Coordinates of C-alpha atoms and ligand atoms in Angstrom, one line a residue:
X1094 CA 100.9 122.3 73.6
X1095 CA 98.8 119.0 74.5
X1096 CA 95.4 117.8 73.0
X1097 CA 93.1 114.9 74.4
X1098 CA 91.2 113.1 71.6
X1099 CA 88.8 110.8 72.8
X1100 CA 86.4 110.5 69.4
X1101 CA 88.0 106.8 69.3
X1102 CA 86.7 105.7 72.6
X1103 CA 83.4 107.5 72.8
X1104 CA 81.6 104.4 71.5
X1105 CA 82.6 102.2 74.3
X1106 CA 81.2 104.3 77.0
X1107 CA 77.9 105.9 77.8
X1108 CA 77.8 109.1 76.4
X1109 CA 77.7 111.4 79.3
X1110 CA 80.5 109.9 80.6
X1111 CA 82.0 113.5 81.0
X1112 CA 79.5 115.0 82.5
X1113 CA 79.0 112.0 85.0
X1114 CA 82.4 112.7 86.4
X1115 CA 82.0 116.3 86.7
X1116 CA 81.4 116.2 90.5
X1117 CA 84.1 113.6 91.5
X1118 CA 86.3 115.8 88.8
X1119 CA 85.5 118.9 91.1
X1120 CA 86.0 117.3 94.6
X1121 CA 89.4 116.1 93.4
X1122 CA 90.2 119.4 91.7
X1123 CA 89.9 121.1 95.0
X1124 CA 91.7 118.4 96.7
X1125 CA 94.7 118.9 94.4
X1126 CA 94.8 122.9 94.5
X1127 CA 94.1 123.0 97.8
X1128 CA 96.0 120.1 99.2
X1129 CA 93.0 119.0 101.3
X1130 CA 92.5 116.0 100.2
X1131 CA 94.0 112.1 101.2
X1132 CA 97.7 112.3 101.1
X1133 CA 97.6 116.0 101.0
X1134 CA 101.1 116.2 102.4
X1135 CA 102.8 115.0 98.9
X1136 CA 101.0 117.7 96.5
X1137 CA 104.1 119.8 96.3
X1138 CA 104.3 118.9 92.7
X1139 CA 100.7 121.0 91.7
X1140 CA 102.4 124.7 91.9
X1141 CA 105.9 123.5 91.3
X1142 CA 106.7 124.6 87.8
X1143 CA 106.0 128.7 89.7
X1144 CA 106.6 128.0 93.3
X1145 CA 110.2 126.1 93.1
X1146 CA 113.6 127.2 94.7
X1147 CA 115.1 129.4 92.2
X1148 CA 118.3 129.4 94.0
X1149 CA 118.7 126.1 94.1
X1150 CA 117.9 125.9 90.2
X1151 CA 120.9 128.2 89.3
X1152 CA 122.7 125.6 91.7
X1153 CA 121.5 122.8 89.3
X1154 CA 122.8 124.7 86.5
X1155 CA 126.0 125.4 87.9
X1156 CA 126.5 121.6 89.2
X1157 CA 125.9 121.0 85.3
X1158 CA 128.1 123.1 83.9
X1159 CA 131.1 121.8 86.7
X1160 CA 130.2 117.9 85.5
X1161 CA 130.6 118.8 81.9
X1162 CA 133.7 120.5 82.8
X1163 CA 134.9 117.9 84.4
X1164 CA 133.6 114.8 83.4
X1165 CA 132.9 113.0 80.4
X1166 CA 130.7 110.6 82.3
X1167 CA 127.8 110.9 84.6
X1168 CA 126.9 108.2 86.8
X1169 CA 123.2 108.5 88.0
X1170 CA 122.7 106.3 90.9
X1171 CA 119.0 106.0 91.8
X1172 CA 115.5 103.7 91.3
X1173 CA 111.9 104.1 91.1
X1174 CA 110.9 107.9 91.3
X1175 CA 114.4 108.7 91.7
X1176 CA 115.5 107.0 88.7
X1177 CA 112.9 107.1 85.8
X1178 CA 112.0 110.3 85.2
X1179 CA 115.4 111.4 84.3
X1180 CA 115.9 108.5 82.1
X1181 CA 112.8 109.2 80.6
X1182 CA 113.7 113.0 79.4
X1183 CA 116.8 112.2 78.6
X1184 CA 116.3 109.8 76.4
X1185 CA 113.6 111.4 74.7
X1186 CA 115.3 114.6 74.2
X1187 CA 118.6 113.8 73.8
X1188 CA 117.8 110.1 72.3
X1189 CA 118.2 106.5 73.7
X1190 CA 122.0 106.3 71.9
X1191 CA 123.3 109.3 73.6
X1192 CA 126.2 108.2 74.5
X1193 CA 127.0 106.9 71.1
X1194 CA 126.6 110.3 70.0
X1195 CA 129.6 112.6 69.1
X1196 CA 128.9 116.2 72.0
X1197 CA 130.4 117.9 74.3
X1198 CA 128.2 116.7 77.4
X1199 CA 129.1 114.0 79.3
X1200 CA 128.2 110.5 79.0
X1201 CA 125.2 109.2 81.2
X1202 CA 125.1 105.4 82.9
X1203 CA 122.1 105.0 85.2
X1204 CA 123.0 102.6 87.9
X1205 CA 121.5 101.7 91.3
X1206 CA 118.4 100.5 89.7
X1207 CA 119.1 96.5 90.0
X1208 CA 120.9 94.2 92.2
X1209 CA 122.2 92.8 89.4
X1210 CA 126.5 92.2 89.8
X1211 CA 126.4 91.8 85.4
X1212 CA 124.6 95.4 85.4
X1213 CA 126.9 97.2 87.9
X1214 CA 130.2 95.4 86.6
X1215 CA 128.8 96.9 83.1
X1216 CA 128.8 100.0 84.2
X1217 CA 132.2 100.6 85.7
X1218 CA 133.5 98.8 82.1
X1219 CA 131.8 101.2 80.3
X1220 CA 132.8 104.4 82.4
X1221 CA 136.6 102.4 81.7
X1222 CA 139.1 105.5 82.0
X1223 CA 136.8 107.9 81.5
X1224 CA 136.7 111.2 84.3
X1225 CA 133.3 110.6 85.7
X1226 CA 131.1 112.2 88.2
X1227 CA 128.4 111.1 90.2
X1228 CA 124.8 112.1 91.2
X1229 CA 123.3 109.7 93.8
X1230 CA 119.5 110.3 94.1
X1231 CA 117.5 109.1 97.2
X1232 CA 114.7 110.8 99.2
X1233 CA 114.5 108.0 102.0
X1234 CA 117.9 107.5 101.9
X1235 CA 118.0 103.9 102.8
X1236 CA 116.9 102.3 99.4
X1237 CA 118.8 99.1 99.0
X1238 CA 119.6 99.3 95.5
X1239 CA 121.1 102.9 95.2
X1240 CA 122.6 102.6 98.7
X1241 CA 124.8 99.1 97.5
X1242 CA 125.6 101.1 93.8
X1243 CA 126.5 104.9 95.8
X1244 CA 128.9 102.4 98.1
X1245 CA 130.6 100.7 95.0
X1246 CA 131.4 104.1 92.9
X1247 CA 131.9 106.4 95.9
X1248 CA 134.5 104.0 96.2
X1249 CA 135.6 103.7 92.7
X1250 CA 135.3 107.9 92.7
X1251 CA 138.0 107.6 95.8
X1252 CA 140.6 105.7 94.6
X1253 CA 140.7 107.5 91.2
X1254 CA 140.4 111.1 92.7
X1255 CA 141.3 110.5 96.6
X1256 CA 139.4 111.6 99.3
X1257 CA 139.1 115.6 98.3
X1258 CA 138.8 114.8 94.7
X1259 CA 136.0 113.0 95.4
X1260 CA 134.0 115.6 96.7
X1261 CA 134.5 117.6 94.2
X1262 CA 132.9 115.2 91.7
X1263 CA 130.1 113.6 94.1
X1264 CA 126.2 115.1 94.3
X1265 CA 123.8 114.2 96.8
X1266 CA 119.8 114.8 96.1
X1267 CA 118.2 113.5 99.2
X1268 CA 115.7 115.2 102.1
X1269 CA 116.5 118.4 103.3
X1270 CA 117.6 117.4 106.4
X1271 CA 116.7 113.7 107.6
X1272 CA 118.4 110.4 106.3
X1273 CA 121.6 108.5 106.3
X1274 CA 122.6 109.8 102.7
X1275 CA 122.0 113.5 104.1
X1276 CA 124.1 112.5 106.9
X1277 CA 126.7 110.6 104.8
X1278 CA 126.6 113.9 102.1
X1279 CA 127.0 116.6 104.8
X1280 CA 129.5 114.2 107.0
X1281 CA 131.9 113.9 103.4
X1282 CA 131.3 117.5 102.2
X1283 CA 129.0 116.5 99.0
X1284 CA 127.1 119.2 97.2
X1285 CA 123.2 118.5 98.1
X1286 CA 120.1 119.1 96.3
X1287 CA 116.9 118.6 97.5
X1288 CA 114.0 116.3 97.1
X1289 CA 111.1 118.8 98.9
X1290 CA 109.1 116.8 102.0
X1291 CA 106.1 117.4 100.4
X1292 CA 106.8 115.8 96.8
X1293 CA 106.8 112.1 96.3
X1294 CA 109.4 110.0 94.1
X1295 CA 107.4 109.2 91.4
X1296 CA 106.1 113.1 91.1
X1297 CA 109.4 114.3 91.5
X1298 CA 111.1 114.7 87.8
X1299 CA 111.0 118.4 88.0
X1300 CA 112.7 119.1 91.5
X1301 CA 116.7 118.3 91.4
X1302 CA 115.7 114.4 90.9
X1303 CA 115.5 115.0 87.3
X1304 CA 116.6 118.2 86.9
X1305 CA 120.3 117.8 87.7
X1306 CA 121.4 114.7 85.3
X1307 CA 118.9 116.5 82.3
X1308 CA 120.8 119.0 82.6
X1309 CA 124.2 117.7 82.7
X1310 CA 122.8 116.1 79.5
X1311 CA 122.6 119.6 78.1
X1312 CA 118.9 119.8 77.8
X1313 CA 116.9 123.6 78.5
X1314 CA 115.3 123.1 82.0
X1315 CA 114.0 126.6 81.8
X1316 CA 112.3 125.6 78.7
X1317 CA 111.1 122.0 80.5
X1318 CA 109.6 124.0 83.4
X1319 CA 108.1 127.0 81.4
X1320 CA 106.3 124.2 79.5
X1321 CA 105.2 122.7 82.8
X1322 CA 104.7 125.8 83.8
X1323 CA 102.2 126.7 80.9
X1324 CA 100.5 123.4 81.6
X1325 CA 99.8 124.0 85.2
X1326 CA 97.6 127.0 84.2
X1327 CA 95.6 125.0 81.8
X1328 CA 94.9 122.3 84.6
X1329 CA 93.9 124.7 87.1
X1330 CA 90.9 125.6 85.4
X1331 CA 88.4 123.2 86.2
X1332 CA 86.0 122.0 83.5
X1333 CA 85.4 119.9 80.4
X1334 CA 87.9 121.7 78.5
X1335 CA 90.8 120.9 81.0
X1336 CA 92.8 118.3 79.2
X1337 CA 93.7 116.7 82.0
X1338 CA 89.9 116.2 83.1
X1339 CA 89.0 114.6 79.6
X1340 CA 92.1 112.3 79.8
X1341 CA 91.1 111.1 83.8
X1342 CA 87.2 110.9 82.7
X1343 CA 88.4 108.9 79.9
X1344 CA 90.2 106.5 81.7
X1345 CA 87.7 106.0 84.5
X1346 CA 84.6 105.5 82.1
X1347 CA 86.8 103.0 80.3
X1348 CA 87.7 101.2 83.9
X1349 CA 83.9 100.9 84.4
X1350 CA 83.0 99.9 80.9
X1351 CA 85.6 96.6 82.3
X1352 CA 88.8 97.7 80.6
X1353 CA 91.2 96.8 83.1
X1354 CA 94.8 97.4 81.2
X1355 CA 95.7 101.0 79.8
X1356 CA 98.7 100.8 77.2
X1357 CA 100.7 103.7 76.4
X1358 CA 101.8 103.7 73.1
X1359 CA 104.2 106.0 70.9
X1360 CA 105.7 105.7 67.5
X1361 CA 108.9 107.3 68.4
X1362 CA 111.3 104.8 69.9
X1363 CA 113.0 107.5 72.4
X1364 CA 109.9 107.7 74.1
X1365 CA 110.1 103.8 75.6
X1366 CA 111.5 105.6 79.2
X1367 CA 108.7 108.2 79.5
X1368 CA 106.4 105.2 79.0
X1369 CA 108.4 103.5 81.9
X1370 CA 108.0 106.7 84.0
X1371 CA 104.0 107.2 82.9
X1372 CA 104.0 103.3 84.0
X1373 CA 105.6 104.0 87.9
X1374 CA 103.4 107.0 88.0
X1375 CA 100.1 105.1 87.5
X1376 CA 100.5 101.9 88.6
X1377 CA 101.7 103.5 92.1
X1378 CA 99.5 105.8 92.2
X1379 CA 96.7 103.9 91.6
X1380 CA 97.1 100.1 92.0
X1381 CA 95.9 99.6 95.3
X1382 CA 92.8 98.4 97.5
X1383 CA 92.4 95.7 94.7
X1384 CA 91.8 98.6 92.1
X1385 CA 93.2 100.2 88.9
X1386 CA 94.3 100.1 85.6
X1387 CA 97.5 98.2 84.9
X1388 CA 99.4 100.4 83.1
X1389 CA 101.5 98.8 80.6
X1390 CA 103.3 100.3 77.2
X1391 CA 104.2 99.3 73.6
X1392 CA 106.7 101.1 71.1
X1393 CA 104.9 101.3 67.8
X1394 CA 105.3 100.4 65.1
X1395 CA 107.9 97.7 66.4
X1396 CA 105.4 96.0 69.0
X1397 CA 102.6 95.9 66.0
X1398 CA 104.9 93.1 65.0
X1399 CA 104.7 91.6 68.0
X1400 CA 102.6 92.7 70.8
X1401 CA 99.8 93.8 67.8
X1402 CA 98.3 90.4 67.2
X1403 CA 97.1 90.1 71.3
X1404 CA 95.9 93.7 71.2
X1405 CA 93.8 93.5 67.9
X1406 CA 92.3 89.6 68.7
X1407 CA 93.4 88.8 72.2
X1408 CA 91.2 89.1 75.1
X1409 CA 89.0 92.6 74.8
X1410 CA 90.7 94.1 78.3
X1411 CA 92.8 97.1 77.6
X1412 CA 92.6 100.8 75.9
X1413 CA 95.1 102.1 74.1
X1414 CA 96.3 105.7 74.8
X1415 CA 98.6 107.0 71.8
X1416 CA 101.1 109.4 72.5
X1417 CA 101.5 111.3 69.0
X1418 CA 104.0 114.1 68.2
X1419 CA 102.6 116.2 66.0
X1420 CA 105.4 117.7 64.2
X1421 CA 108.8 116.0 63.8
X1422 CA 111.8 117.5 64.3
X1423 CA 114.1 116.3 61.3
X1424 CA 112.8 115.1 57.9
X1425 CA 113.9 111.9 55.4
X1426 CA 112.2 111.4 52.6
X1427 CA 111.9 108.0 50.9
X1428 CA 114.4 107.4 48.0
X1429 CA 113.4 106.9 44.7
X1430 CA 114.9 103.7 43.0
X1431 CA 115.1 103.0 39.3
X1432 CA 114.5 99.3 39.6
X1433 CA 111.6 99.4 42.1
X1434 CA 112.5 95.6 43.0
X1435 CA 110.8 96.0 46.4
X1436 CA 107.7 98.3 44.3
X1437 CA 108.4 100.9 46.9
X1438 CA 108.2 103.8 44.5
X1439 CA 104.7 104.8 45.0
X1440 CA 106.0 106.3 48.3
X1441 CA 109.6 107.9 46.9
X1442 CA 109.8 111.7 47.5
X1443 CA 107.4 110.9 50.6
X1444 CA 108.8 112.1 54.3
X1445 CA 109.0 109.2 56.6
X1446 CA 107.1 111.0 59.0
X1447 CA 103.9 110.7 56.7
X1448 CA 104.3 106.6 56.1
X1449 CA 104.4 106.9 59.8
X1450 CA 101.2 109.4 60.4
X1451 CA 99.3 106.4 57.8
X1452 CA 100.6 103.7 60.2
X1453 CA 99.0 105.4 63.6
X1454 CA 96.0 106.2 61.8
X1455 CA 95.3 102.9 60.4
X1456 CA 96.1 101.0 63.3
X1457 CA 93.9 103.4 65.2
X1458 CA 91.3 102.5 63.2
X1459 CA 92.3 98.6 63.6
X1460 CA 92.7 98.3 66.8
X1461 CA 89.4 100.5 67.5
X1462 CA 87.1 98.3 65.1
X1463 CA 89.1 94.9 67.4
X1464 CA 87.4 96.6 70.3
X1465 CA 90.3 98.3 71.7
X1466 CA 89.4 102.3 72.4
X1467 CA 91.9 104.7 71.5
X1468 CA 92.4 108.0 73.5
X1469 CA 94.8 109.9 71.9
X1470 CA 97.6 112.8 73.3
X1471 CA 98.7 115.2 70.7
X1472 CA 102.0 116.9 71.7
X1473 CA 103.2 119.5 69.7
X1474 CA 106.8 118.6 69.5
X1475 CA 109.3 116.3 70.7
X1476 CA 111.1 119.3 72.4
X1477 CA 111.8 120.5 76.0
X1478 CA 109.0 122.7 76.5
X1479 CA 106.4 120.2 75.2
X1480 CA 107.9 117.4 77.2
X1481 CA 107.6 120.1 80.0
X1482 CA 104.0 120.3 79.3
X1483 CA 103.2 116.3 78.9
X1484 CA 104.9 115.3 82.5
X1485 CA 102.9 118.0 84.0
X1486 CA 99.8 117.0 82.1
X1487 CA 100.0 113.0 82.9
X1488 CA 101.0 114.2 86.3
X1489 CA 98.1 116.2 87.3
X1490 CA 95.5 113.5 85.0
X1491 CA 97.4 111.1 87.3
X1492 CA 95.7 112.7 90.4
X1493 CA 92.8 113.5 89.6
X1494 CA 92.4 110.0 88.5
X1495 CA 93.4 108.1 91.7
X1496 CA 90.9 110.5 93.4
X1497 CA 88.2 109.8 91.4
X1498 CA 89.0 105.9 91.7
X1499 CA 88.9 106.4 95.2
X1500 CA 92.3 105.7 96.4
X1501 CA 95.3 107.8 97.7
X1502 CA 97.1 108.4 94.8
X1503 CA 100.3 110.0 96.9
X1504 CA 100.9 106.6 98.9
X1505 CA 102.7 103.8 97.8
X1506 CA 102.3 101.1 100.9
X1507 CA 102.7 97.9 99.0
X1508 CA 106.1 98.7 97.9
X1509 CA 107.2 98.0 101.3
X1510 CA 106.3 94.3 101.7
X1511 CA 109.3 93.1 99.3
X1512 CA 111.7 95.5 101.1
X1513 CA 111.0 93.7 104.6
X1514 CA 110.9 90.3 103.0
X1515 CA 114.3 90.9 101.7
X1516 CA 115.7 92.8 104.9
X1517 CA 114.6 90.0 106.8
X1518 CA 116.4 87.6 104.1
X1519 CA 119.1 89.3 103.7
X1520 CA 119.5 89.3 107.9
X1521 CA 119.3 93.1 108.6
X1522 CA 119.1 93.7 112.4
X1523 CA 115.8 94.0 113.7
X1524 CA 114.3 91.7 111.3
X1525 CA 115.2 88.4 113.2
X1526 CA 111.7 87.0 114.0
X1527 CA 110.2 88.0 110.5
X1528 CA 113.7 86.2 109.4
X1529 CA 113.2 82.3 110.6
X1530 CA 109.4 82.7 109.6
X1531 CA 110.6 83.3 106.1
X1532 CA 113.3 80.8 106.0
X1533 CA 110.8 78.2 107.6
X1534 CA 108.1 79.3 104.6
X1535 CA 111.2 78.8 101.7
X1536 CA 111.7 75.1 103.3
X1537 CA 115.7 76.8 104.0
Ligands
PA5_2267 O1 107.8 106.9 94.0 C1 108.4 106.4 94.8 O2 108.0 107.0 96.1 C2 109.2 105.2 95.0 O3 109.1 104.6 93.2 C3 111.0 105.6 94.9 O4 111.0 106.6 93.9 C4 111.6 105.0 95.1 O5 111.2 103.5 95.9 C5 113.4 105.3 95.5 O6 113.0 105.9 96.8 P1 114.2 106.7 97.3 O7 114.2 107.7 96.7 O8 113.6 107.0 98.6 O9 115.5 105.5 97.6

């Protein structure tokens, strides 16, 4: 389902780069498989596609069905790892224009991923008088953005349906036992789903975190998990045939060769939020201790008309990883035009996917010649099964990559700094001393 083509990066790295990485990859493989490396408490996702809680999985499907029956809108409240995976999969498989489509499943609105009042007000405006349900997602239960948003939507829901009615429409995905969201959900009687202790936010899309909103949008989550399980078997085998090894070794070799930026590019606009998910996965896993590739993303061919100039001729600091779907889901032939005023009749009858493929190949050749190595991740088709496989592939390669780089791929100590400053500036109890120091720095 997933193949990695490294032939267009090979000229930029030593010939034996894969063999040179085998020892480090072998060690990383053992650490992941045996949960024995740094951050091993957070490697529950490694065997998750087979070892998931089947009882909860059935409850997720039942809850998704209930949401579909009760509501024409679902508000998903969460940020970071509690947001991007669900949005990525839903946009990829159901379309970024999903809400505008005719369908029997509910519209979906994401909230709690910003502190913008305008954005929050807009979600309220878009919901309008639709019947809605809420899925609040927070592993810690204390993250400011979703906590504020949830307070808001909870109030809205209770005003519309009463406390009893709201209880039937609010679903909380959080820690099994700890945290204020868990306590609140228990006190209010909401149905709860679990973010497993041993799965960090950015590796959690295949838990209830991603699965409930994804299932509510009508995606076949059995197929998603089956694809991930199949890729899990592939990745469990050590060696040069393992696509995650190929990707991790190539990234590491390119980094050592001086490339500091990895651009994830796709030629499907619906992939935009999967790229956002990927950026969080790799950015939070590798960007620490003054190290790590900077993960960026582009949407081709649109960005060839903007970022394309820089990629072709700007600083030579990046390489591209192109996600390429092999078989399009739909066909559309270029029409024949009698007048041929635009001179495009030479393409008449050709499928648009053929044109897109030539754009991909032409771009690849141009960028490689311009000094931008290209890795291609081939995905059979944009289906739930392949998406599950792709998610697992990227997660596994990320775990390997972090270990090969020499960092703990499962912590995110840097994320705390802004939070502490923000709490202090907001006047949160316990942060008084820090507040004074920060106000002085800001000259207030
Ligand atoms: O990957 C991570 O750990 C983070 O991005 C978190 O997912 C994010 O900060 C949200 O955290 P929480 O789910 O605790 O609200």
